[in-house]
XYZ file of C-alpha atoms in Angstrom:
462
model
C 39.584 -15.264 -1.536
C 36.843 -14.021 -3.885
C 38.460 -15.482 -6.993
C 39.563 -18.942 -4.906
C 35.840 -19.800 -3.893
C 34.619 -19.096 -7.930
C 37.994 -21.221 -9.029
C 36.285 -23.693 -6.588
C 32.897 -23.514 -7.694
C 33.586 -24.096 -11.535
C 36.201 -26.897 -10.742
C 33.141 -28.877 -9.085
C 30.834 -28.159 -11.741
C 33.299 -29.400 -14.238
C 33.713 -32.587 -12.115
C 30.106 -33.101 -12.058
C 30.238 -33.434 -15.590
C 33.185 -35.561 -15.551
C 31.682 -38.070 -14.058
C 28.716 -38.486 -15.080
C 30.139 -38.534 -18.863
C 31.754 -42.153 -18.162
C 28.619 -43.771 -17.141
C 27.365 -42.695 -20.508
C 29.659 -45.279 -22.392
C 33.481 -45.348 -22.868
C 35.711 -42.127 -23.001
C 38.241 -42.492 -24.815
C 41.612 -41.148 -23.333
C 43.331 -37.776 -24.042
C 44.009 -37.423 -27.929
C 42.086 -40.467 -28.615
C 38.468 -41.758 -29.341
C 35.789 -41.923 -32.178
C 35.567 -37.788 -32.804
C 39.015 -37.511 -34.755
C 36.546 -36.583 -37.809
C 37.787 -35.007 -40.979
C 36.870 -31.126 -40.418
C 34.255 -31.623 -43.292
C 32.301 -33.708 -41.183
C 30.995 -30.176 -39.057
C 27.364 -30.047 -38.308
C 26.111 -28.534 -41.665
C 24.038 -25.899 -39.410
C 27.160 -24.687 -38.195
C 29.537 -24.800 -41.066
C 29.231 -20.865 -41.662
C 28.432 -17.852 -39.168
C 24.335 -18.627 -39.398
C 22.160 -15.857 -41.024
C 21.607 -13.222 -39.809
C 18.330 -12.642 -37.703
C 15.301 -10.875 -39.069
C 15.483 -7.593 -37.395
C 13.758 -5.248 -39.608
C 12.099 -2.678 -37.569
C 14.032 -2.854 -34.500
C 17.489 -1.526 -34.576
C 18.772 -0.261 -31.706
C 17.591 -2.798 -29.188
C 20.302 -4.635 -27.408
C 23.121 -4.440 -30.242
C 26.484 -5.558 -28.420
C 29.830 -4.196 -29.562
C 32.773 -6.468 -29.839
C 30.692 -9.761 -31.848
C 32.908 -12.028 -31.813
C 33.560 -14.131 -35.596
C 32.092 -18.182 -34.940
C 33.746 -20.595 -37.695
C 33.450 -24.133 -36.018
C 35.974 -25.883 -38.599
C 38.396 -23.337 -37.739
C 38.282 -24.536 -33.895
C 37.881 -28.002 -34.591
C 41.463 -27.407 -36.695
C 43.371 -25.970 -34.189
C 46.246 -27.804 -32.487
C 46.736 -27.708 -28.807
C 50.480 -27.746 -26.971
C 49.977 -31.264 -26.367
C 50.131 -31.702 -30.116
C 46.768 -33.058 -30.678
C 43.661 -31.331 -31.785
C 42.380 -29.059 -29.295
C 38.751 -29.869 -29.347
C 40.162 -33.071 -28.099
C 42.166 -32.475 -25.390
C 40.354 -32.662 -22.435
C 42.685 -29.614 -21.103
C 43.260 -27.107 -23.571
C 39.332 -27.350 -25.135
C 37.830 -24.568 -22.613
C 40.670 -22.064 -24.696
C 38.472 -22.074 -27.748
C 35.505 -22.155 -25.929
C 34.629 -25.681 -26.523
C 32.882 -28.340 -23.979
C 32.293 -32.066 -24.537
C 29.234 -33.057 -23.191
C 28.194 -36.767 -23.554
C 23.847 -37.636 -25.336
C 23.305 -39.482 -21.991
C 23.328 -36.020 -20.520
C 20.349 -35.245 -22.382
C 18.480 -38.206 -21.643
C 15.907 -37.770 -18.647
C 16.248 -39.430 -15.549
C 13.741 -42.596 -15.341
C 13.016 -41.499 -11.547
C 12.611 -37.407 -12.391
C 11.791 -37.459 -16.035
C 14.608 -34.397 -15.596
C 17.522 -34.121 -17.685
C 20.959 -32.046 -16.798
C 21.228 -30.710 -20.297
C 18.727 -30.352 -23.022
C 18.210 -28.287 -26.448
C 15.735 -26.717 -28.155
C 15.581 -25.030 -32.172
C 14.897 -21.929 -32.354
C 11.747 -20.615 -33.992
C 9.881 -17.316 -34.649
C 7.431 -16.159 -32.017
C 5.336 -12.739 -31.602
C 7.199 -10.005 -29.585
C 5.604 -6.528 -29.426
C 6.679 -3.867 -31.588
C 7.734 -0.832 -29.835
C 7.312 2.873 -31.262
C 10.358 4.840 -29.621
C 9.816 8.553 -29.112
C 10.580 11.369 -26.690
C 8.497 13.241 -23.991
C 8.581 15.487 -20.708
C 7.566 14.342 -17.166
C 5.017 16.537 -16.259
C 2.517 16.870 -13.107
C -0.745 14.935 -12.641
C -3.213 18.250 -13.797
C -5.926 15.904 -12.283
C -4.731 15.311 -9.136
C -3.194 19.134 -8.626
C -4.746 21.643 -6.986
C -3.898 25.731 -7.111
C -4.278 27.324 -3.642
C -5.015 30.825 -3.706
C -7.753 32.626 -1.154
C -11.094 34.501 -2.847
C -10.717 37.124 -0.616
C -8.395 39.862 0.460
C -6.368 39.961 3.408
C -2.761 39.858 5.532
C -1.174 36.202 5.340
C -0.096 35.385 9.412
C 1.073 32.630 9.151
C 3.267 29.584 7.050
C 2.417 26.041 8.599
C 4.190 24.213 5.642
C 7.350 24.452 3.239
C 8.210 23.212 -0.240
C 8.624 19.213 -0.374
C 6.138 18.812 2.797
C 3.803 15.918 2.741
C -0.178 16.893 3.362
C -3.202 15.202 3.887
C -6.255 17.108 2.595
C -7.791 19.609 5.577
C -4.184 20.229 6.813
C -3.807 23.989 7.272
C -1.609 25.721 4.648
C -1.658 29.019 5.767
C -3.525 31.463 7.686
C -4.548 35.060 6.404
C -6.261 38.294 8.384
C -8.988 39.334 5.956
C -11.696 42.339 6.723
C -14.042 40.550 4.214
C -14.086 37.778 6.262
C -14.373 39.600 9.678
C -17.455 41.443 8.024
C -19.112 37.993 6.828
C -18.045 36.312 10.389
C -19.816 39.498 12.321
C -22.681 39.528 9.940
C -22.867 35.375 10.747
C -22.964 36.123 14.893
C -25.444 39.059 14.433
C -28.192 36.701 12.136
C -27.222 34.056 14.381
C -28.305 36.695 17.649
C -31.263 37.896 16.141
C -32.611 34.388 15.296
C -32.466 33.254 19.138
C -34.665 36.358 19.414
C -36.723 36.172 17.043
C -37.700 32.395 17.856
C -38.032 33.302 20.977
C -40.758 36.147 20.364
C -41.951 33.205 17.572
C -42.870 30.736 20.374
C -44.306 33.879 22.566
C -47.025 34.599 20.037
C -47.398 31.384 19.066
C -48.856 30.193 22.652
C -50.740 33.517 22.520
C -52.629 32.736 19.391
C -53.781 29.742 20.770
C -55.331 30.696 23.167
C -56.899 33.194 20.820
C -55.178 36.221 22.545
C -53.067 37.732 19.668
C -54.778 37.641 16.047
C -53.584 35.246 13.337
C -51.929 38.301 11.444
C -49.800 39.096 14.676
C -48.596 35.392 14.454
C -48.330 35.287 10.394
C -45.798 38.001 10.824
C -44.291 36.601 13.721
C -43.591 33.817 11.724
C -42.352 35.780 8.400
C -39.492 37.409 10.855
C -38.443 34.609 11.983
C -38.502 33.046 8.144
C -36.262 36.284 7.275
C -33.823 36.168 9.501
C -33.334 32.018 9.218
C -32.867 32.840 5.721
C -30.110 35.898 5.931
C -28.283 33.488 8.777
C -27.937 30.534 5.897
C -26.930 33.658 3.548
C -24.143 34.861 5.852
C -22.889 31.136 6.979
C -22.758 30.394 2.595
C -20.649 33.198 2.516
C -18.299 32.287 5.030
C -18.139 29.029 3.669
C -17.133 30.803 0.051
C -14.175 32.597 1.319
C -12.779 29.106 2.709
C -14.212 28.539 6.141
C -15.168 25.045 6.640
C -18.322 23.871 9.264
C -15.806 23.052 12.006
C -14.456 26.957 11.619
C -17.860 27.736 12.011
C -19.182 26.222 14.677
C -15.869 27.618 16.491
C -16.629 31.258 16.262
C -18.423 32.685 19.328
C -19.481 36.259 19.845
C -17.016 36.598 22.783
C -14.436 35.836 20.308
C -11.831 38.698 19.821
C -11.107 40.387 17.077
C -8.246 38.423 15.080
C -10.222 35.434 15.904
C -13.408 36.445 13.669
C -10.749 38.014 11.002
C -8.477 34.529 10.786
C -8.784 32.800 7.266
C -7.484 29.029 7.606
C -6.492 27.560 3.975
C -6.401 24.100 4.112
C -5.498 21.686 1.271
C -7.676 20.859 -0.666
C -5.977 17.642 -1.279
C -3.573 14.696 -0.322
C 0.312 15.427 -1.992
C 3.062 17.581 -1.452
C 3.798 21.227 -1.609
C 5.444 22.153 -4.864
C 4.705 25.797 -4.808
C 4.557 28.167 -2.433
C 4.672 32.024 -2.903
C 3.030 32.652 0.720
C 5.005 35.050 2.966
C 4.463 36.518 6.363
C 3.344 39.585 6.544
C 2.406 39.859 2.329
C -0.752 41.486 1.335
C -2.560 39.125 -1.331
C -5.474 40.096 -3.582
C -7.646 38.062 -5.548
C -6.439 39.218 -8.416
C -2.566 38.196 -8.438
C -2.411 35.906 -11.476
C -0.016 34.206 -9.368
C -1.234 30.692 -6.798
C 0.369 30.979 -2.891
C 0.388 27.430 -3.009
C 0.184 24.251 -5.520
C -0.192 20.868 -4.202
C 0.121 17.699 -6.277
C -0.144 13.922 -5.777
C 3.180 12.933 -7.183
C 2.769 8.986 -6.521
C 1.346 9.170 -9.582
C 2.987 11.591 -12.687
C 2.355 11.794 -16.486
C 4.445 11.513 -19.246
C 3.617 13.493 -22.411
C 5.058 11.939 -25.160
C 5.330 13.081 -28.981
C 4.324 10.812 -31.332
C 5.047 11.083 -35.245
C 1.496 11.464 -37.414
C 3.471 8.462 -39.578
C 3.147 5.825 -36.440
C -0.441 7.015 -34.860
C -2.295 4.401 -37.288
C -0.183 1.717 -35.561
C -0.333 2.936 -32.205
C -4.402 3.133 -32.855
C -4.514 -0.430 -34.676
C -2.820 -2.111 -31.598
C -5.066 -0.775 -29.113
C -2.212 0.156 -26.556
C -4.155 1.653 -24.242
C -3.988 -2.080 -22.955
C -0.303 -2.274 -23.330
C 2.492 -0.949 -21.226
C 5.039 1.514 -21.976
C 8.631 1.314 -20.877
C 9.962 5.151 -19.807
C 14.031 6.053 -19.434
C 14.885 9.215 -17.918
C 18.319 10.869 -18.187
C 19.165 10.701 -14.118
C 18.156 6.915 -14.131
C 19.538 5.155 -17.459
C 19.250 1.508 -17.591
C 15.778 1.767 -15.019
C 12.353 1.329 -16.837
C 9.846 2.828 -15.941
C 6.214 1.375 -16.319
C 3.216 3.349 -17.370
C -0.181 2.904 -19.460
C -1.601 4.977 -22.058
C -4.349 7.156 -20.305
C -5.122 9.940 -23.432
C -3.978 9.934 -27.459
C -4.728 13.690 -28.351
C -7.331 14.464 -30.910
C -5.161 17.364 -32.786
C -1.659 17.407 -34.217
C 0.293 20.048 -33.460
C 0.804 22.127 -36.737
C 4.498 22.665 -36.769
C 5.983 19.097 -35.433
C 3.428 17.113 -37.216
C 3.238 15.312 -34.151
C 0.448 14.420 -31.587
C 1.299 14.005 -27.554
C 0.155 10.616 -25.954
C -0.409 10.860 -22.245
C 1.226 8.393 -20.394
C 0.319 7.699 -16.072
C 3.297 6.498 -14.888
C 3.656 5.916 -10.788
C 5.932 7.501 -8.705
C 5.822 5.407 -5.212
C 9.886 6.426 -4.464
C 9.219 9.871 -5.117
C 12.505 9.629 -7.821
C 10.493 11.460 -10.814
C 10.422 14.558 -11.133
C 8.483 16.867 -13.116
C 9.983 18.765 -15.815
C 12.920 15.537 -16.896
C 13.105 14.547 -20.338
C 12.367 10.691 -21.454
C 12.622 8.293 -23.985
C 9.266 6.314 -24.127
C 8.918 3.103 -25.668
C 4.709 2.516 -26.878
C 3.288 -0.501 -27.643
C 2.126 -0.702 -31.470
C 1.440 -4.323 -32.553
C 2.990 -7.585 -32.392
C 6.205 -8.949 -35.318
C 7.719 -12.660 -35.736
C 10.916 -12.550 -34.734
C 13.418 -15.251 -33.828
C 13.629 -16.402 -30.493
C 15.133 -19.101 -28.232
C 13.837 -19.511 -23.913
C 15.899 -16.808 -21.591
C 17.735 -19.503 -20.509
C 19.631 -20.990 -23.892
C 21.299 -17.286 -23.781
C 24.423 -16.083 -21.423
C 26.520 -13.126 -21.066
C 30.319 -12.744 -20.308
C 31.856 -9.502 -20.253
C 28.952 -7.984 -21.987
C 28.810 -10.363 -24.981
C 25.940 -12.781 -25.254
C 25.992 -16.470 -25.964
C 24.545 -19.659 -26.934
C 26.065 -22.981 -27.116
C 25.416 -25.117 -30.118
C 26.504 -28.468 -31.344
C 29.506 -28.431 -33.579
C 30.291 -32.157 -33.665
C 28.785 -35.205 -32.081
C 29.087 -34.486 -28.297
C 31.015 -30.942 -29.005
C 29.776 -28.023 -28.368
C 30.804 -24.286 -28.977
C 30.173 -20.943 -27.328
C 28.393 -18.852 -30.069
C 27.846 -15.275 -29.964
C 24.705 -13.633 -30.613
C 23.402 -10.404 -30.484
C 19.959 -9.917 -28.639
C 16.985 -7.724 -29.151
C 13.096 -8.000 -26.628
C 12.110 -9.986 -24.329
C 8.610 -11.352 -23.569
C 7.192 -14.025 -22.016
C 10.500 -16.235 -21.004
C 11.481 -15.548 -24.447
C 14.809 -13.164 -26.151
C 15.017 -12.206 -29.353
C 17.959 -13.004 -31.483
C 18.526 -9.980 -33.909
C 22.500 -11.911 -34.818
C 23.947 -15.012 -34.473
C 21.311 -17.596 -35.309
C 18.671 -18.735 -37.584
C 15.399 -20.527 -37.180
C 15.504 -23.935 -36.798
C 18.891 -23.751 -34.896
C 19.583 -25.885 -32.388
C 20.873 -24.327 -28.819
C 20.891 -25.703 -25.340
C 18.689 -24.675 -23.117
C 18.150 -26.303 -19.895
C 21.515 -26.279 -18.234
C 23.558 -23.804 -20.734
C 25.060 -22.793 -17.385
C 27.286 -26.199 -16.508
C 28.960 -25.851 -20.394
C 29.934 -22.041 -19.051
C 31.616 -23.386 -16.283
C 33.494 -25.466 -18.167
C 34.505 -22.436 -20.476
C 35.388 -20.410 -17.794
C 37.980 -22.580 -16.817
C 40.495 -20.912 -19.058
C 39.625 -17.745 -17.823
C 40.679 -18.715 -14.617
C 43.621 -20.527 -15.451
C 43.069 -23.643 -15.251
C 44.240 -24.291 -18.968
C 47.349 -25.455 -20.750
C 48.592 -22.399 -20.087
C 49.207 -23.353 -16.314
């Protein structure tokens, strides 16, 4: 059904052309007409492969296996079934990969100005240069954060796994720490003492003026109450050091029980996920592990350390491509490019390599990254001419790229080429043609049709 509804589709794309090539003056009929040309009569562009396309500098991007050999005379030579020259035969041309396309075709519409066909030469434009190199996905150290407590105690409690999601404040884990009871009692007994202390402050306050008590008696009135404001900031600082936050505060009351003035919440310090975790229940931890219980990282957002050659850092420097994107390939997703910018070139080369790592911020929205894979990275390092024709003047079939080109008046020819960057609407044409070349552009896709037409039998091979 598939392959009936495609027959279908390229059939009426062939008949548009049809019949709009009689209204462009007379056709003659199968065998005949005005292109019966001596084979030396070939477009002079065309009479050879063309050259070869400057591609100094870039090997490696988008070579196709399988190029396919273009000699126009040959095809214009070759004889059909119907013993006439195949170009000719309005039948057997789509075998060679030939379409007749009439000028009026080309000619805009009075009405649209639009035109169902149209060509264009190619030319050189600028396409970015790209240093290729190798590098390591690695965390975000600036938006990572190492969880461990600055006091000793009993961790209670797990709240979270490796792979969960946080928001900063969540609770991590909760520990039993004696330092912490010690500040927390030290906290409620300043905290005590202070209500007294004001208290007896207001007392001889009142009393002094009335001139009852002496101004000494209400000096060190005052001083006590100074003192003990002071060693209740002292104690709350300290509780705030070992990880208690103002809302953990505030919640402690002298009734509270024991485990209650002993409990150490660790919260995150910040939005990510868990990629660490080394807390257990039960497990004593000390300060001095030189291991974290936790790590939590923002992975939306990932570098890429990348080792650059001393040979290409002048380049890389000279083209500013801080500015510039990179492309990054992993291993697990080939043929997906990753974007990312520039964020550090190192100031040393490392001694042994001769090589100096560019850090690359790449984002990481689907979570598929993953710290630790190895990439290929792509940098920006300046712009290069190269040869070029629009996006659309170039098609694929079976993995080989194509333009068509005019062989003979009204004739034109599937040619293979071999392609190389894009930018800006533009592809680069490392093989196949040469500046200046002529190609269609606008409406390439109609003269495929017709091509594909042998493919799908509708040839003289029926």
């Amino acid at each position: 059904m598939k392959s009936a509804k495609i027959l279908l589709f390229v059939l009426g794309v062939s008949s548009i052309i049809a019949l709009l090539i009689p209204g462009c003056g007379k056709a003659g009929e199968k065998g005949e007409g005005s292109h019966d040309l001596p084979v030396s009569e070939v477009k002079d562009e065309h009479a050879s492969d063309a050259a070869t396309a400057d591609s100094e500098g870039h090997a490696g991007h988008g070579h196709e296996a399988g190029k396919e050999d273009f000699n126009p005379k040959e095809l214009l030579e070759k004889t059909c079934e119907h013993k006439i020259k195949t170009y000719l035969c309005d039948e057997c041309r789509y075998e060679i990969g030939l379409v007749k396309a009439d000028k009026c075709l080309f000619e805009p519409d009075p009405k649209t100005g639009k035109s169902f066909l149209s060509k264009v030469k190619t030319d050189k434009r600028k396409f970015l240069t790209m240093i290729s190199v190798t590098g390591e996905i690695s965390l975000n150290e600036n938006k990572t954060s190492h969880v461990s407590p600055r006091v000793e105690g009993i961790i209670k409690s797990s709240e979270v796994d490796v792979g969960n999601k946080v928001k900063e404040g969540d609770v991590l884990f909760t520990m039993d720490s004696v330092e912490v009871g010690g500040a927390v009692n030290e906290y409620l007994n300043y905290k005590s003492i202070l209500v007294l202390e004001s208290r007896n402050l207001e007392r001889i306050k009142a009393l002094y003026e009335k001139r009852i008590v002496s101004e000494k008696d209400f000096i060190e009135s005052s001083i006590k109450y100074e003192e003990t404001l002071t060693a209740l900031r002292t104690a709350k600082n300290k509780m705030e050091i070992y990880g208690l936050n103002a809302k953990d505060i505030d919640g402690i009351k002298p009734e509270s029980d024991g485990d209650v003035i002993s409990k150490l919440p660790i919260r995150a310090p910040i939005n990510g996920t868990v990629i660490v975790k080394h807390a257990v229940n039960g497990e004593h931890w000390n300060p001095d592990k030189e291991i974290d219980i936790m790590v939590v990282s923002d992975l939306d957002n990932l570098w890429v350390l990348a080792d650059v050659y001393e040979t290409d850092l002048k380049a890389l420097l000279d083209a500013n491509s801080e500015k510039a994107e990179c492309e990054i390939e992993t291993l697990s997703f080939k043929g997906k490019a990753f974007k990312g910018k520039i964020e550090n070139i190192g100031m040393t080369l490392d001694e042994t390599t001769h090589t100096i790592k560019v850090r690359i911020i790449v984002g990481n929205p689907d979570g598929i990254l993953r710290p630790g894979m190895f990439c290929s990275v792509k940098i920006p390092s300046g712009l290069s001419d190269a040869t070029a024709v629009p996006e659309s003047a170039v098609l694929s079939d079976e993995g080989q790229s194509f333009v068509f080109v005019e062989i003979l008046d009204n004739f034109y020819a599937r040619k293979p080429v071999v392609t190389g960057r894009k930018h800006e609407g533009y592809v680069e044409i490392l093989e196949g043609l040469a500046p200046g070349e002529q190609v269609v552009s606008v409406g390439s896709f109609l003269l495929k049709s017709d091509v594909l037409k042998e493919k799908m039998g509708a040839g003289c091979a029926d």
